[in-house]
Amino acid sequence: MTTALILLPIAGALAVWLLPWRTSRSAGGLALLVALAELFLWVVAVRRFDFGSGELQQSADVTWVADLDISYKVGLFDFSLWLVGLTAFVGVAAIGYAMWVGRDRPRAYFGLLLFLTGATIGVFSAQDLLLFYLFFEAMLIPLYVLIGVWGGTRRAVATVKFIIYTMAGSLLMLVAVIALGLANKTFDMTQLGPNDNPWIFLGFVAAFAVKAPLWPFHGWLPDAYREAPSEVAALLSGVVSKTAAYGLIRIVLPSFPEPVADFRTTILILASVGLVYGSLLAFRSEDVRGVIAYSSLAQMCLIVLGIFAGNASGLDGALLQMVNHGLVSASLFLLAGAIERRTTTGRLELLGGMARGRPLLASLLLATGVIALAVPLSSAFAAEFLILNGAFDRGWGYAVVGALAIVLAAMYTLRLISAVLHEDVGSAVHPQALDLRPAEVAIVGALVVALVALSLWPAGITDHAFMGADGPAGWAEYVPPAR
Amino acid sequence: MDFRTPDIDWAALAPVLVLMGTSGFVLLVGVFLPRGARRGFGATFAALGLLAAAIVAGILFAQDETASLTLRESIWRDRLAEMAQILVCGAGLLAIGVSYWERRAPLDPGASEPPADEHERIIELYALLLAAVGGMAFFVQADNLMALFLGLEWFSIALYILTAISVHRLSSLEAGLKYLIVGSFGSAILLFGSAFVYGATGALEFRAIAEGSGDAERLFLVAGLALILVGLAFKMSAAPFHMWTPDVYQGAPTSITAFMAAATKVAALVLTLRLLTTAFPGEEDLWTWGLAGIACVSLLWGNLAALVQTDVKRLLAYSSVSHAGFLLMPLAAGNELGGRALLFYLVPYAAMSVGSFAIVAARERELRRPVTLENLGGFGWERPFLGVTMAVFMFGFIGLPPAGLFLGKFYAFAAAYERGWTWLVIVGVLGTVISIYYYLGVIASMYMRPAEARVAAAGGSPPRDWPLATTVFLSLVVTVGSLVAADPLIDLMRDAVASLTFPH
C-alpha cells in the first residue's frame, strides 16, 4: 500500500515523460488524474489504518543491500499518514493550478511535479536511513529543474544557492546516516537504539535546519521562494519544508535522547530568534512573496519550537501546525501567483484596492489570511495554542516569545491583506484585471475548505497521531521496540 | 645452460590472449579489406573480441574460488583480476560505440577540413584499443614488479598513440606528445621505485617483498614504495600528479578520452589495491596515510580547478581528478569494506565517464567544434534522450540518485568512517559541495541557457548515430542498474576482494 503511494506518482511521471502526447492539455490532464488517484489511494490508506495501535502499518520490506543491512523498507506511522495526505492534496492543487496556468514544455513540467510528489511521499514513509536519505536527495532534482527552467529572472542564482545550501546540509546528514547505521549495524529505522553521540545528532540537525529552514540557515529561502513558479513555491514551502520537521520527529527525537536534551536550549533559542526575526522581516517585506516566504521561516521555527519542547502538547501542536501551515502557504502562494498574473508584479507598493469588484479573490485571501494569523477557533490557533502550551512547560520565556510572534503574525498578515486588497488602487492594478476564474477558485477553495474543516475538528489530527507513544513526553521519549 | 619453460596456466592468460589475438587479426586482415569495409569490420571484431574476453574472464570468475599464481609466480589468476578485466573490457566495448563515427570529430578553431578519406586509421584505432585493453588485462594480474611495469608500458604506449590518432588535428598531436612525455616520466619514477624496492628486499614478487621487508633497509623500501605510488598516481590521475589529465583528455579524440577516463582508472586502482595489500602490508601506516593525503589533494584541487573550466571535456577531466580522490578514500581506509567500496564505485563511475564523454562527442559532431558550456545551450531540449541522460550523469557525479554512484559514494564514505577517519569523510563532503556548482553548470547550460542563434555548422539535423546512442543507453542502464541491483553486485565485489588480506 505504501509502496503504491510512492510509486504511483513516479510511474505517472514516467508516463507523462515517455508517452507521446499531442497536446499540452493531455499531459497535464494525465498528471492531474494521477494526482487525484494518489489522493484517493491516500483516502483508502486512511480507511484501512488502525489508529489505535500506533505501530508501523502497511509496511513493505525488501532487502536492498544485505551487506550493511540496508533495505527498501517503507511504512506509515499515524503521524506520517497526515503528512502523506498533505503532500497528495497540495500535489493535486499544484498540478491543477499548473494545468490552468499552462506552462511551457508541459511534459517535462508535469512529470517533474509528479516526481517531486512521489519523492516527498517517499521521505514521509521511508523506514530505512539510506532510503530516507535517497528520497530526501531525490526531492532536490525536480526542484532544481522546476525552479531553474521555469523560474523568474534571477532563477540561476536562486537555484545554485538553494542546491548548495541544502546539499551541504544533507551531505552532513549522509555522514550522520553512515555513522548511525554502522554504529547500530543496521540502517533499519525501526531498530535503531538510542545514540548519545552529539556529532551524529548535529549532522542530522544540520540537514533539517537548512531544509526547514531554521534561523540562521535560511539564506536560500527568499530567493528560492521568490523565483519559483507559484505552484512550485507552494509545494516547496507547503510540503517539502515539512520533510525537515518530519525528520526531526522521526529520526532525531527517538534516536538521540541525550543530545536532544543537551542541545534543547540552543535549538529553542534559535527557533525563538528565528520566529521573531522571520515575523519582522515578513512585516518589512516589500512584495507578496517576501511576506509569505518570511512568514514560512517564522512558522517553521514555531514548529521546531513545538518539536523541541519535548512534550506531547508541543509535538501534537507541531504536527497540526505542519499540516495547517502546509495548506496555508500553498494557498497563499497560489493566490500570490494569481495576483502576479493579473498585475505582473508582486510589489506591495504597486498593488492595492484589489478587493473592489473582485469578491472571490478578496474572500479567499481574507479567509486564508485570517486562518494564518491564528484567530481563535482557527486550526492555526489550535496548533499554536498547543505549541505554546508545550513551550511554556519548558520555560515561560519561549511561550512569551511565541505569543509575541502571534501578534507579529497578525500584523504582517493584515498588512499583506490591506496592501493587496484595500488602500488606494495600486498603479499596477488594471481596472479590468479579472477576479479569480472558476478553476482558480476551485483549487484554492479546496485548500481553504480543508483549512476550515481542520479548524472545525483539529482533534481529527491531534487525536490520531503519536498513539503508540504513551506517557507524558509522548513520542519525544518513545523508543521503538527492539528487533 | 639449463633452460626450462615455466608451467603455464593458459586459462589465466586466456582473456589477454583473446584480446591480443583479436588485435592482431583486426590489424592484419583489415589491411586487405577495401577502405569502405574497414570501419564495420574493425568495430565488429573489436566488439566481439572484447565480449569474448569479458566472457572468458566471467567464466574464470565463476570457477576460481581460490587465487592461484602462474607463470613463475608473476601473474595472478584470481577473482580480483578477472573482475577488473571484465570492467576494462566493458569500458572498451562502450567506447567502440563512441568511436564508430569519430570522423565527425571537431576541428581546431581555424583548421582546415579533415582529409576526405574518412576511413583512414580506423583499423589502427580498433587494433590499438584492443591492445590497450589487453595491456590493462595483463596489468591487473601482475604479481611481480616486472610484470607490473610491462603491463603499464604496454597499455600506456597504446594509449599514447590513440591519443594522437587524429593526426589532422594539432591538438590531438600535442596531447599525444604531452601524454608521452609526462607518462614516460611517471613510468620512469615507478621503475626507479621498483629498483629501490628490489634493492631493499631482493625480491620482485609481491609476497616475497612483503616477506623480505622485515630486515630490509628501511630508507630504500620506503622511498621505493613512495616512488611506486607516485608512478601509479600518475596513471590514475590523482592530484598533484594529474597535470597531464586536462590537456590529454581535451586533446584526445573524445572516444579515446571516454575509454581512458574509465579504463585507466579501473586498471590503476585495482592494481594499486593489490600491490599495497600484498606487497606492503607491513608499511600500511605509511601508505594508508599517504593515499589519504593524495585523496584530499585530489578532492580539493580537482574540484576547485573544475569550477573555472568552460570547455566541457576539460571540466570532465578535472571531475575525473576529483573522483580519483573519492576512489582513493576507500583504498586509503585499508579495510575490507573499502575494497568492496572501491570496486563497486568503479562500476557506475566507469559507465558514467564513458557515457558523459559519449554525449560530449555527440554534441561535438553536431557542432564540428569543441564543446563549451556556452555552445551546450539548448542541447537538452533539442536532444531529449542525450540531455536527460547527461543530466542523470551529472546529478550522479554529485552523488544524487538515480545513479549508482549514490551508493558508491555512500560506501566510500562508510569505508573511511569505519577506519575512524571522519575527517577524511568531511573532506569528501567538502569536495562534493564544491563540485555541485560545476556539475549543475553543465545541466544549466543544457536546459536553462537559450540555444545560440544557430551554432551547428552543418545545416539540418545531425545524422543519426546509433552506435553512440547505444553506448549512452548501455551506460545509463549500468548507472541506474547498479543502484537497483546493488546487492548482487556488492556480493560479486566481496568475492573479488576475498583473496586479499586487508590491514584494518
mmCIF file with all atom_site columns, C-alpha atoms in Angstrom, chain A residues 37 225 447:
data_model
loop_
_atom_site.group_PDB
_atom_site.id
_atom_site.type_symbol
_atom_site.label_atom_id
_atom_site.label_alt_id
_atom_site.label_comp_id
_atom_site.label_asym_id
_atom_site.label_entity_id
_atom_site.label_seq_id
_atom_site.pdbx_PDB_ins_code
_atom_site.Cartn_x
_atom_site.Cartn_y
_atom_site.Cartn_z
_atom_site.occupancy
_atom_site.B_iso_or_equiv
_atom_site.pdbx_formal_charge
_atom_site.auth_seq_id
_atom_site.auth_comp_id
_atom_site.auth_asym_id
_atom_site.auth_atom_id
_atom_site.pdbx_PDB_model_num
ATOM 1 C CA . ALA A 1 37  ? -5.718 8.841  -7.932 1.00 0.00 ? 37  ALA A CA 1
ATOM 2 C CA . TYR A 1 225 ? 10.536 31.236 -2.878 1.00 0.00 ? 225 TYR A CA 1
ATOM 3 C CA . LEU A 1 447 ? -7.367 24.246 0.179  1.00 0.00 ? 447 LEU A CA 1
#
